[in-house]
mmCIF file of C-alpha atoms and ligand atoms in Angstrom:
data_model
loop_
_atom_site.group_PDB
_atom_site.id
_atom_site.type_symbol
_atom_site.label_atom_id
_atom_site.label_comp_id
_atom_site.label_asym_id
_atom_site.label_seq_id
_atom_site.Cartn_x
_atom_site.Cartn_y
_atom_site.Cartn_z
ATOM 1 C CA UNK A 1 15.442 9.324 -0.711
ATOM 2 C CA UNK A 2 17.474 6.546 1.174
ATOM 3 C CA UNK A 3 15.996 2.836 1.095
ATOM 4 C CA UNK A 4 19.421 1.235 3.502
ATOM 5 C CA UNK A 5 21.844 3.360 2.122
ATOM 6 C CA UNK A 6 21.132 4.170 -1.440
ATOM 7 C CA UNK A 7 19.141 7.424 -2.785
ATOM 8 C CA UNK A 8 15.948 6.579 -4.865
ATOM 9 C CA UNK A 9 13.329 8.617 -6.472
ATOM 10 C CA UNK A 10 10.244 6.554 -7.262
ATOM 11 C CA UNK A 11 10.463 6.449 -10.945
ATOM 12 C CA UNK A 12 13.350 6.667 -13.208
ATOM 13 C CA UNK A 13 14.990 6.027 -16.749
ATOM 14 C CA UNK A 14 16.863 3.056 -16.894
ATOM 15 C CA UNK A 15 20.467 4.470 -17.295
ATOM 16 C CA UNK A 16 21.322 1.337 -19.374
ATOM 17 C CA UNK A 17 18.395 1.211 -21.477
ATOM 18 C CA UNK A 18 16.311 4.625 -22.102
ATOM 19 C CA UNK A 19 13.868 2.219 -23.409
ATOM 20 C CA UNK A 20 12.835 1.250 -19.787
ATOM 21 C CA UNK A 21 11.157 3.517 -17.550
ATOM 22 C CA UNK A 22 11.462 1.575 -13.526
ATOM 23 C CA UNK A 23 9.593 1.767 -10.542
ATOM 24 C CA UNK A 24 9.885 0.940 -7.050
ATOM 25 C CA UNK A 25 6.733 -1.954 -7.424
ATOM 26 C CA UNK A 26 5.127 -0.853 -4.402
ATOM 27 C CA UNK A 27 2.457 -3.899 -4.021
ATOM 28 C CA UNK A 28 5.189 -5.172 -2.562
ATOM 29 C CA UNK A 29 6.479 -2.628 -0.126
ATOM 30 C CA UNK A 30 6.934 -2.666 2.875
ATOM 31 C CA UNK A 31 7.942 -7.098 2.610
ATOM 32 C CA UNK A 32 10.020 -7.254 -0.868
ATOM 33 C CA UNK A 33 11.979 -4.218 -2.245
ATOM 34 C CA UNK A 34 11.147 -4.637 -5.943
ATOM 35 C CA UNK A 35 12.621 -2.917 -8.599
ATOM 36 C CA UNK A 36 9.608 -3.475 -12.218
ATOM 37 C CA UNK A 37 10.484 -2.330 -15.456
ATOM 38 C CA UNK A 38 7.614 -0.873 -17.794
ATOM 39 C CA UNK A 39 8.532 -0.827 -21.403
ATOM 40 C CA UNK A 40 5.287 -0.400 -22.916
ATOM 41 C CA UNK A 41 2.139 2.113 -22.427
ATOM 42 C CA UNK A 42 0.184 -1.008 -21.545
ATOM 43 C CA UNK A 43 2.812 -1.542 -18.509
ATOM 44 C CA UNK A 44 2.024 2.181 -17.632
ATOM 45 C CA UNK A 45 -1.570 1.294 -17.364
ATOM 46 C CA UNK A 46 -1.257 -1.875 -15.697
ATOM 47 C CA UNK A 47 1.145 -0.372 -12.727
ATOM 48 C CA UNK A 48 -0.719 2.991 -12.798
ATOM 49 C CA UNK A 49 -4.166 0.531 -12.326
ATOM 50 C CA UNK A 50 -2.954 -2.323 -10.056
ATOM 51 C CA UNK A 51 -1.233 0.498 -8.169
ATOM 52 C CA UNK A 52 2.204 -0.614 -8.262
ATOM 53 C CA UNK A 53 2.951 3.290 -8.497
ATOM 54 C CA UNK A 54 0.110 5.353 -7.001
ATOM 55 C CA UNK A 55 -0.275 8.965 -5.278
ATOM 56 C CA UNK A 56 -0.973 12.008 -6.962
ATOM 57 C CA UNK A 57 2.198 13.192 -8.330
ATOM 58 C CA UNK A 58 3.627 9.912 -8.597
ATOM 59 C CA UNK A 59 0.930 9.170 -11.647
ATOM 60 C CA UNK A 60 1.069 12.065 -13.217
ATOM 61 C CA UNK A 61 4.759 11.433 -13.263
ATOM 62 C CA UNK A 62 4.244 7.302 -14.994
ATOM 63 C CA UNK A 63 1.341 9.520 -16.861
ATOM 64 C CA UNK A 64 4.038 11.084 -19.021
ATOM 65 C CA UNK A 65 6.437 8.468 -19.397
ATOM 66 C CA UNK A 66 3.274 6.428 -20.683
ATOM 67 C CA UNK A 67 3.405 9.546 -23.727
ATOM 68 C CA UNK A 68 7.126 8.848 -24.265
ATOM 69 C CA UNK A 69 7.359 4.629 -24.532
ATOM 70 C CA UNK A 70 4.208 5.595 -27.018
ATOM 71 C CA UNK A 71 6.227 7.918 -28.864
ATOM 72 C CA UNK A 72 8.830 4.694 -28.957
ATOM 73 C CA UNK A 73 5.928 2.754 -30.425
ATOM 74 C CA UNK A 74 5.672 5.093 -33.727
ATOM 75 C CA UNK A 75 6.359 3.143 -36.753
ATOM 76 C CA UNK A 76 6.018 4.001 -40.836
ATOM 77 C CA UNK A 77 2.755 3.147 -40.491
ATOM 78 C CA UNK A 78 1.589 5.168 -37.529
ATOM 79 C CA UNK A 79 -1.192 7.813 -37.703
ATOM 80 C CA UNK A 80 1.107 9.780 -35.238
ATOM 81 C CA UNK A 81 -2.116 12.473 -33.523
ATOM 82 C CA UNK A 82 -4.272 9.564 -33.226
ATOM 83 C CA UNK A 83 -1.602 6.954 -31.446
ATOM 84 C CA UNK A 84 -0.585 9.280 -29.303
ATOM 85 C CA UNK A 85 -4.356 10.803 -28.404
ATOM 86 C CA UNK A 86 -5.840 6.932 -27.969
ATOM 87 C CA UNK A 87 -2.486 7.096 -25.786
ATOM 88 C CA UNK A 88 -3.255 10.195 -23.592
ATOM 89 C CA UNK A 89 -6.924 9.087 -23.067
ATOM 90 C CA UNK A 90 -6.196 5.639 -22.554
ATOM 91 C CA UNK A 91 -3.603 6.115 -19.496
ATOM 92 C CA UNK A 92 -5.590 9.000 -18.209
ATOM 93 C CA UNK A 93 -8.517 7.155 -17.888
ATOM 94 C CA UNK A 94 -6.836 4.471 -15.273
ATOM 95 C CA UNK A 95 -7.784 6.732 -12.199
ATOM 96 C CA UNK A 96 -10.021 9.422 -11.982
ATOM 97 C CA UNK A 97 -9.441 11.353 -8.968
ATOM 98 C CA UNK A 98 -6.023 12.698 -9.132
ATOM 99 C CA UNK A 99 -6.091 15.613 -11.240
ATOM 100 C CA UNK A 100 -2.247 14.999 -11.847
ATOM 101 C CA UNK A 101 -2.390 12.123 -14.666
ATOM 102 C CA UNK A 102 -4.635 13.864 -16.685
ATOM 103 C CA UNK A 103 -2.488 17.311 -16.028
ATOM 104 C CA UNK A 104 0.831 15.608 -16.511
ATOM 105 C CA UNK A 105 -0.139 13.196 -19.891
ATOM 106 C CA UNK A 106 -1.743 16.518 -21.242
ATOM 107 C CA UNK A 107 1.208 18.737 -20.874
ATOM 108 C CA UNK A 108 3.390 16.495 -22.453
ATOM 109 C CA UNK A 109 1.047 15.946 -25.077
ATOM 110 C CA UNK A 110 0.865 19.790 -25.836
ATOM 111 C CA UNK A 111 5.050 19.869 -26.030
ATOM 112 C CA UNK A 112 4.665 17.346 -28.927
ATOM 113 C CA UNK A 113 1.980 19.536 -30.955
ATOM 114 C CA UNK A 114 4.836 20.803 -33.475
ATOM 115 C CA UNK A 115 7.221 18.057 -33.714
ATOM 116 C CA UNK A 116 6.974 15.606 -36.431
ATOM 117 C CA UNK A 117 9.357 12.934 -36.474
ATOM 118 C CA UNK A 118 9.341 10.019 -34.312
ATOM 119 C CA UNK A 119 12.982 10.868 -33.282
ATOM 120 C CA UNK A 120 11.804 14.181 -32.258
ATOM 121 C CA UNK A 121 8.652 13.309 -30.748
ATOM 122 C CA UNK A 122 10.733 11.231 -28.398
ATOM 123 C CA UNK A 123 13.197 13.276 -27.547
ATOM 124 C CA UNK A 124 10.610 16.226 -26.868
ATOM 125 C CA UNK A 125 8.263 13.386 -24.284
ATOM 126 C CA UNK A 126 11.712 12.503 -22.536
ATOM 127 C CA UNK A 127 12.410 15.750 -22.316
ATOM 128 C CA UNK A 128 8.950 16.808 -20.556
ATOM 129 C CA UNK A 129 8.793 13.296 -18.277
ATOM 130 C CA UNK A 130 11.891 14.651 -16.794
ATOM 131 C CA UNK A 131 10.746 18.183 -16.498
ATOM 132 C CA UNK A 132 7.935 16.725 -14.874
ATOM 133 C CA UNK A 133 10.041 15.272 -12.586
ATOM 134 C CA UNK A 134 12.251 17.607 -11.203
ATOM 135 C CA UNK A 135 9.403 19.760 -10.776
ATOM 136 C CA UNK A 136 7.787 17.487 -8.505
ATOM 137 C CA UNK A 137 10.584 17.200 -6.532
ATOM 138 C CA UNK A 138 11.393 21.258 -6.409
ATOM 139 C CA UNK A 139 7.324 21.525 -5.408
ATOM 140 C CA UNK A 140 8.351 19.091 -3.122
ATOM 141 C CA UNK A 141 11.457 20.535 -1.552
ATOM 142 C CA UNK A 142 9.517 24.139 -1.043
ATOM 143 C CA UNK A 143 5.961 22.602 0.817
ATOM 144 C CA UNK A 144 8.792 21.295 3.353
ATOM 145 C CA UNK A 145 10.497 24.622 3.427
ATOM 146 C CA UNK A 146 7.120 25.915 4.141
ATOM 147 C CA UNK A 147 5.744 23.418 6.509
ATOM 148 C CA UNK A 148 8.797 23.573 8.391
ATOM 149 C CA UNK A 149 7.876 26.621 9.577
ATOM 150 C CA UNK A 150 4.418 25.219 11.363
ATOM 151 C CA UNK A 151 6.296 22.183 12.962
ATOM 152 C CA UNK A 152 8.731 24.793 14.175
ATOM 153 C CA UNK A 153 6.086 27.248 15.662
ATOM 154 C CA UNK A 154 4.125 24.499 17.249
ATOM 155 C CA UNK A 155 7.657 23.186 19.044
ATOM 156 C CA UNK A 156 8.748 26.230 20.300
ATOM 157 C CA UNK A 157 5.109 26.759 21.773
ATOM 158 C CA UNK A 158 5.811 23.341 23.517
ATOM 159 C CA UNK A 159 9.264 23.943 24.886
ATOM 160 C CA UNK A 160 11.088 21.421 22.320
ATOM 161 C CA UNK A 161 8.966 18.552 23.448
ATOM 162 C CA UNK A 162 8.407 16.266 20.469
ATOM 163 C CA UNK A 163 5.557 17.797 17.610
ATOM 164 C CA UNK A 164 2.990 15.425 17.408
ATOM 165 C CA UNK A 165 1.670 15.132 13.647
ATOM 166 C CA UNK A 166 -1.430 12.960 12.476
ATOM 167 C CA UNK A 167 -1.020 12.198 8.985
ATOM 168 C CA UNK A 168 -3.422 9.799 6.805
ATOM 169 C CA UNK A 169 -2.515 7.420 3.450
ATOM 170 C CA UNK A 170 1.158 7.745 1.742
ATOM 171 C CA UNK A 171 1.644 11.468 0.692
ATOM 172 C CA UNK A 172 5.515 10.809 0.874
ATOM 173 C CA UNK A 173 8.416 10.088 -1.653
ATOM 174 C CA UNK A 174 6.925 6.980 -2.531
ATOM 175 C CA UNK A 175 3.817 9.120 -3.412
ATOM 176 C CA UNK A 176 5.832 12.087 -5.133
ATOM 177 C CA UNK A 177 8.985 11.781 -7.002
ATOM 178 C CA UNK A 178 10.934 12.298 -4.212
ATOM 179 C CA UNK A 179 10.722 13.769 -0.376
ATOM 180 C CA UNK A 180 6.951 14.129 -0.292
ATOM 181 C CA UNK A 181 4.538 16.477 0.281
ATOM 182 C CA UNK A 182 3.459 15.408 4.132
ATOM 183 C CA UNK A 183 6.566 14.337 4.573
ATOM 184 C CA UNK A 184 8.970 16.736 3.310
ATOM 185 C CA UNK A 185 8.058 19.022 6.404
ATOM 186 C CA UNK A 186 8.631 16.353 8.809
ATOM 187 C CA UNK A 187 12.193 15.052 7.239
ATOM 188 C CA UNK A 188 13.476 19.035 7.301
ATOM 189 C CA UNK A 189 12.493 18.996 11.267
ATOM 190 C CA UNK A 190 13.487 16.618 11.569
ATOM 191 C CA UNK A 191 16.740 17.162 9.957
ATOM 192 C CA UNK A 192 17.065 20.285 12.081
ATOM 193 C CA UNK A 193 16.967 18.484 15.329
ATOM 194 C CA UNK A 194 13.297 19.610 16.279
ATOM 195 C CA UNK A 195 11.546 16.253 17.632
ATOM 196 C CA UNK A 196 8.584 15.141 15.740
ATOM 197 C CA UNK A 197 6.575 12.226 16.319
ATOM 198 C CA UNK A 198 4.380 10.877 13.620
ATOM 199 C CA UNK A 199 0.521 9.073 14.033
ATOM 200 C CA UNK A 200 0.282 7.254 10.604
ATOM 201 C CA UNK A 201 -3.400 5.781 10.042
ATOM 202 C CA UNK A 202 -3.239 2.914 8.769
ATOM 203 C CA UNK A 203 -5.052 3.588 5.796
ATOM 204 C CA UNK A 204 -7.843 1.018 5.279
ATOM 205 C CA UNK A 205 -8.891 -0.431 2.549
ATOM 206 C CA UNK A 206 -5.022 -0.913 1.101
ATOM 207 C CA UNK A 207 -3.412 -0.197 4.516
ATOM 208 C CA UNK A 208 -0.725 2.735 2.616
ATOM 209 C CA UNK A 209 0.010 4.248 5.827
ATOM 210 C CA UNK A 210 0.571 0.683 7.597
ATOM 211 C CA UNK A 211 2.562 -0.537 4.171
ATOM 212 C CA UNK A 212 4.414 2.378 3.194
ATOM 213 C CA UNK A 213 4.128 5.416 5.243
ATOM 214 C CA UNK A 214 5.373 3.913 8.453
ATOM 215 C CA UNK A 215 7.980 2.255 5.741
ATOM 216 C CA UNK A 216 9.564 5.653 4.659
ATOM 217 C CA UNK A 217 9.170 7.292 8.015
ATOM 218 C CA UNK A 218 11.608 3.713 9.786
ATOM 219 C CA UNK A 219 13.690 4.447 6.587
ATOM 220 C CA UNK A 220 14.625 8.118 7.557
ATOM 221 C CA UNK A 221 14.764 8.016 10.944
ATOM 222 C CA UNK A 222 11.725 9.802 12.231
ATOM 223 C CA UNK A 223 9.771 8.201 15.485
ATOM 224 C CA UNK A 224 6.260 7.369 14.858
ATOM 225 C CA UNK A 225 2.969 5.157 15.690
ATOM 226 C CA UNK A 226 1.045 3.260 13.412
ATOM 227 C CA UNK A 227 -3.222 3.693 14.567
ATOM 228 C CA UNK A 228 -6.508 1.894 13.470
ATOM 229 C CA UNK A 229 -7.977 4.741 11.301
ATOM 230 C CA UNK A 230 -10.794 4.962 13.953
ATOM 231 C CA UNK A 231 -7.927 6.195 16.316
ATOM 232 C CA UNK A 232 -7.077 10.272 15.531
ATOM 233 C CA UNK A 233 -10.446 11.724 16.868
ATOM 234 C CA UNK A 234 -9.769 10.213 20.505
ATOM 235 C CA UNK A 235 -6.105 10.979 19.745
ATOM 236 C CA UNK A 236 -7.976 14.149 19.287
ATOM 237 C CA UNK A 237 -9.563 14.195 22.069
ATOM 238 C CA UNK A 238 -6.448 13.665 24.699
ATOM 239 C CA UNK A 239 -4.355 16.598 23.191
ATOM 240 C CA UNK A 240 -2.108 14.123 21.593
ATOM 241 C CA UNK A 241 -2.298 15.591 18.200
ATOM 242 C CA UNK A 242 -0.793 18.686 17.398
ATOM 243 C CA UNK A 243 -1.022 18.900 13.597
ATOM 244 C CA UNK A 244 -2.811 17.428 11.536
ATOM 245 C CA UNK A 245 -1.099 17.413 7.966
ATOM 246 C CA UNK A 246 -2.627 14.972 4.434
ATOM 247 C CA UNK A 247 -1.871 14.742 1.119
ATOM 248 C CA UNK A 248 -4.721 15.838 -1.751
ATOM 249 C CA UNK A 249 -5.351 14.376 -4.772
ATOM 250 C CA UNK A 250 -7.385 17.344 -6.777
ATOM 251 C CA UNK A 251 -8.039 20.849 -4.862
ATOM 252 C CA UNK A 252 -10.430 22.354 -5.869
ATOM 253 C CA UNK A 253 -10.015 26.169 -6.435
ATOM 254 C CA UNK A 254 -12.321 26.849 -3.940
ATOM 255 C CA UNK A 255 -10.242 24.794 -1.423
ATOM 256 C CA UNK A 256 -12.045 21.619 -1.187
ATOM 257 C CA UNK A 257 -9.444 18.549 -1.306
ATOM 258 C CA UNK A 258 -10.227 15.457 -2.545
ATOM 259 C CA UNK A 259 -8.015 12.790 -0.494
ATOM 260 C CA UNK A 260 -7.465 9.132 0.887
ATOM 261 C CA UNK A 261 -11.020 7.838 1.908
ATOM 262 C CA UNK A 262 -11.440 9.194 5.536
ATOM 263 C CA UNK A 263 -9.230 12.142 5.147
ATOM 264 C CA UNK A 264 -12.510 14.064 5.855
ATOM 265 C CA UNK A 265 -13.483 12.129 9.428
ATOM 266 C CA UNK A 266 -9.746 13.599 10.149
ATOM 267 C CA UNK A 267 -10.849 16.517 9.244
ATOM 268 C CA UNK A 268 -14.114 16.697 11.248
ATOM 269 C CA UNK A 269 -12.483 15.513 14.191
ATOM 270 C CA UNK A 270 -9.643 18.434 13.782
ATOM 271 C CA UNK A 271 -12.102 20.849 13.543
ATOM 272 C CA UNK A 272 -14.093 19.599 16.481
ATOM 273 C CA UNK A 273 -10.862 20.037 18.761
ATOM 274 C CA UNK A 274 -9.718 23.054 17.049
ATOM 275 C CA UNK A 275 -6.598 21.116 16.146
ATOM 276 C CA UNK A 276 -4.531 22.689 12.989
ATOM 277 C CA UNK A 277 -5.809 20.633 9.635
ATOM 278 C CA UNK A 278 -3.185 21.590 6.795
ATOM 279 C CA UNK A 279 -3.802 20.008 3.373
ATOM 280 C CA UNK A 280 0.358 19.416 1.527
ATOM 281 C CA UNK A 281 -0.248 19.781 -2.135
ATOM 282 C CA UNK A 282 1.913 20.862 -5.129
ATOM 283 C CA UNK A 283 -0.302 23.352 -7.667
ATOM 284 C CA UNK A 284 -0.204 20.253 -10.198
ATOM 285 C CA UNK A 285 -2.771 19.047 -8.019
ATOM 286 C CA UNK A 286 -5.335 21.931 -8.103
ATOM 287 C CA UNK A 287 -7.863 21.571 -10.725
ATOM 288 C CA UNK A 288 -8.678 25.324 -11.188
ATOM 289 C CA UNK A 289 -11.793 24.372 -13.564
ATOM 290 C CA UNK A 290 -13.583 23.482 -10.699
ATOM 291 C CA UNK A 291 -15.056 24.584 -7.825
ATOM 292 C CA UNK A 292 -17.217 22.476 -5.685
ATOM 293 C CA UNK A 293 -15.543 18.928 -4.737
ATOM 294 C CA UNK A 294 -18.494 17.375 -3.320
ATOM 295 C CA UNK A 295 -20.026 17.715 -6.784
ATOM 296 C CA UNK A 296 -17.549 17.750 -9.416
ATOM 297 C CA UNK A 297 -14.691 15.300 -8.505
ATOM 298 C CA UNK A 298 -15.688 12.203 -9.746
ATOM 299 C CA UNK A 299 -15.028 9.509 -6.593
ATOM 300 C CA UNK A 300 -12.878 6.456 -8.005
ATOM 301 C CA UNK A 301 -14.172 3.144 -7.062
ATOM 302 C CA UNK A 302 -12.094 -0.063 -6.430
ATOM 303 C CA UNK A 303 -12.805 -2.983 -6.718
ATOM 304 C CA UNK A 304 -14.638 -4.371 -3.399
ATOM 305 C CA UNK A 305 -12.391 -6.580 -2.853
ATOM 306 C CA UNK A 306 -9.942 -4.648 -1.111
ATOM 307 C CA UNK A 307 -12.523 -4.327 1.533
ATOM 308 C CA UNK A 308 -13.484 -7.916 2.044
ATOM 309 C CA UNK A 309 -9.880 -8.836 2.090
ATOM 310 C CA UNK A 310 -6.856 -7.800 4.204
ATOM 311 C CA UNK A 311 -3.454 -8.452 2.594
ATOM 312 C CA UNK A 312 -0.229 -9.250 4.715
ATOM 313 C CA UNK A 313 2.648 -11.180 4.577
ATOM 314 C CA UNK A 314 2.894 -14.649 6.267
ATOM 315 C CA UNK A 315 5.511 -17.539 6.244
ATOM 316 C CA UNK A 316 7.782 -15.901 3.554
ATOM 317 C CA UNK A 317 4.926 -13.985 1.213
ATOM 318 C CA UNK A 318 2.446 -11.966 0.338
ATOM 319 C CA UNK A 319 -1.074 -13.695 1.070
ATOM 320 C CA UNK A 320 -4.688 -11.918 1.022
ATOM 321 C CA UNK A 321 -7.005 -13.509 3.865
ATOM 322 C CA UNK A 322 -11.079 -12.612 3.906
ATOM 323 C CA UNK A 323 -12.396 -11.060 6.747
ATOM 324 C CA UNK A 324 -16.026 -11.271 6.078
ATOM 325 C CA UNK A 325 -18.898 -14.368 5.280
ATOM 326 C CA UNK A 326 -17.886 -15.336 1.081
ATOM 327 C CA UNK A 327 -21.086 -13.805 0.603
ATOM 328 C CA UNK A 328 -21.383 -10.450 2.013
ATOM 329 C CA UNK A 329 -21.194 -7.525 -0.110
ATOM 330 C CA UNK A 330 -18.280 -4.894 -0.011
ATOM 331 C CA UNK A 331 -17.910 -0.659 -1.049
ATOM 332 C CA UNK A 332 -14.874 -0.104 -2.066
ATOM 333 C CA UNK A 333 -14.568 4.418 -2.811
ATOM 334 C CA UNK A 334 -10.919 5.296 -2.803
ATOM 335 C CA UNK A 335 -11.222 9.055 -1.745
ATOM 336 C CA UNK A 336 -13.365 11.740 -0.144
ATOM 337 C CA UNK A 337 -13.950 15.390 -0.180
ATOM 338 C CA UNK A 338 -12.672 17.953 2.673
ATOM 339 C CA UNK A 339 -14.944 20.704 2.449
ATOM 340 C CA UNK A 340 -12.814 24.181 2.288
ATOM 341 C CA UNK A 341 -14.527 25.566 5.578
ATOM 342 C CA UNK A 342 -12.856 22.146 7.430
ATOM 343 C CA UNK A 343 -9.556 23.090 6.143
ATOM 344 C CA UNK A 344 -6.941 25.712 8.241
ATOM 345 C CA UNK A 345 -4.401 25.898 4.759
ATOM 346 C CA UNK A 346 -3.062 24.735 1.958
ATOM 347 C CA UNK A 347 0.868 24.242 2.426
ATOM 348 C CA UNK A 348 2.138 24.756 -1.614
ATOM 349 C CA UNK A 349 5.318 25.429 -2.859
ATOM 350 C CA UNK A 350 4.927 28.970 -3.074
ATOM 351 C CA UNK A 351 3.492 28.994 0.236
ATOM 352 C CA UNK A 352 1.101 28.561 3.146
ATOM 353 C CA UNK A 353 -2.652 30.004 1.886
ATOM 354 C CA UNK A 354 -5.974 29.763 3.481
ATOM 355 C CA UNK A 355 -8.476 27.322 1.459
ATOM 356 C CA UNK A 356 -10.754 30.145 -0.535
ATOM 357 C CA UNK A 357 -10.727 30.919 -3.338
ATOM 358 C CA UNK A 358 -9.188 34.384 -3.160
ATOM 359 C CA UNK A 359 -6.125 33.425 -1.689
ATOM 360 C CA UNK A 360 -5.888 30.246 -3.762
ATOM 361 C CA UNK A 361 -6.461 32.474 -7.228
ATOM 362 C CA UNK A 362 -4.021 35.077 -5.409
ATOM 363 C CA UNK A 363 -1.408 32.569 -5.042
ATOM 364 C CA UNK A 364 -1.370 31.192 -8.684
ATOM 365 C CA UNK A 365 -1.953 34.114 -10.276
ATOM 366 C CA UNK A 366 0.541 33.424 -12.864
ATOM 367 C CA UNK A 367 -1.379 30.779 -13.959
ATOM 368 C CA UNK A 368 -3.471 32.632 -15.374
ATOM 369 C CA UNK A 369 -1.597 35.498 -17.293
HETATM 370 O O1 LIG B 401 -4.780 5.981 -3.786
HETATM 371 P P1 LIG B 401 -3.297 6.173 -3.518
HETATM 372 O O2 LIG B 401 -2.460 5.562 -2.615
HETATM 373 O O3 LIG B 401 -2.978 6.541 -5.117
HETATM 374 O O4 LIG B 401 -3.855 7.859 -2.700
HETATM 375 C C1 LIG B 401 -2.939 8.675 -2.539
HETATM 376 C C2 LIG B 401 -3.757 9.622 -1.622
HETATM 377 O O5 LIG B 401 -4.115 9.758 -1.018
HETATM 378 C C3 LIG B 401 -2.272 10.525 -1.373
HETATM 379 O O6 LIG B 401 -2.787 11.567 0.236
HETATM 380 C C4 LIG B 401 -2.237 11.492 -2.435
HETATM 381 O O7 LIG B 401 -2.135 11.148 -3.525
HETATM 382 C C5 LIG B 401 -1.352 12.502 -2.113
HETATM 383 S S1 LIG B 401 0.048 12.142 -2.414
HETATM 384 C C6 LIG B 401 1.553 13.381 -2.490
#
């Protein structure tokens, strides 16, 4: 997608030095646009952990490049299999909720099974990481095409007045490699001249909506309004929301969705107000091995400082200010589970399906052959 007049992906290989993985530093957006170089497994671990890179598909791709960088660390003394499986375990441990991370790391490790020399390990790992990026881009493009139909249908019913879409967190191109999952249908609708307007939840505590989704939508000319997280219910009651579309970090085979904390409350409000609630996700975010999101998905708990402090821009720099008494105890759960029964449908690269085990397995039956 474009920043200014230039096209970017959220992760890429440095053309002049293929031993360097480049990412947009999402900790600095929207205040500073900075590119960060990742040169080692540790660099990738830190970038995922401190959320320089974030969003399920992107942390998967970063993990995949992490294994590529691990192959560059091999020397004549290295026990190759031990080194690679340690790197894989280490990278997967960064963030527990998004299944894309373990999926992508294990995908690259699987490709390396039969490689022996460090040169072939490196080449195969790089090819696999790039393949994952291309696949995620294509997934988003397809999600865009399928999701567009929903927006078109609403637009027709509203006789061309703007379709109001509410979203939570950032499931845009920054979170993916390009296009985004939630944003792909919105960008396509906008390109087709369908009037759209996005309600952007600020997404406390890290404010990915306020900092990243607004930035992305603004760069791409999409009308949007930033709202506090608590406004969704009111807007839905007042019929100012036509459809809710959110992303997913892990979806069970039965259709329960883990996404950024606060998603569940939006789903409850949408259900009560009979507003369609969709999750847009690539199949790399589906964990086909689990059936009960509430019992089986590990919810990341992050530093309470993210709750007790707010980070923003003042006097030319990014600063953090405390918003509660010094001794306040805070809890910081990163994600919650939206049960399948509250979800109208899943927008995937293969089409739209209901959030049921039957429909999910049917749609992705080719993965089980
Ligand atoms: O903690 P984050 O910023 O990585 O959380 C991101 C989300 O919850 C997104 O909605 C999800 O990863 C889907 S991104 C296409």
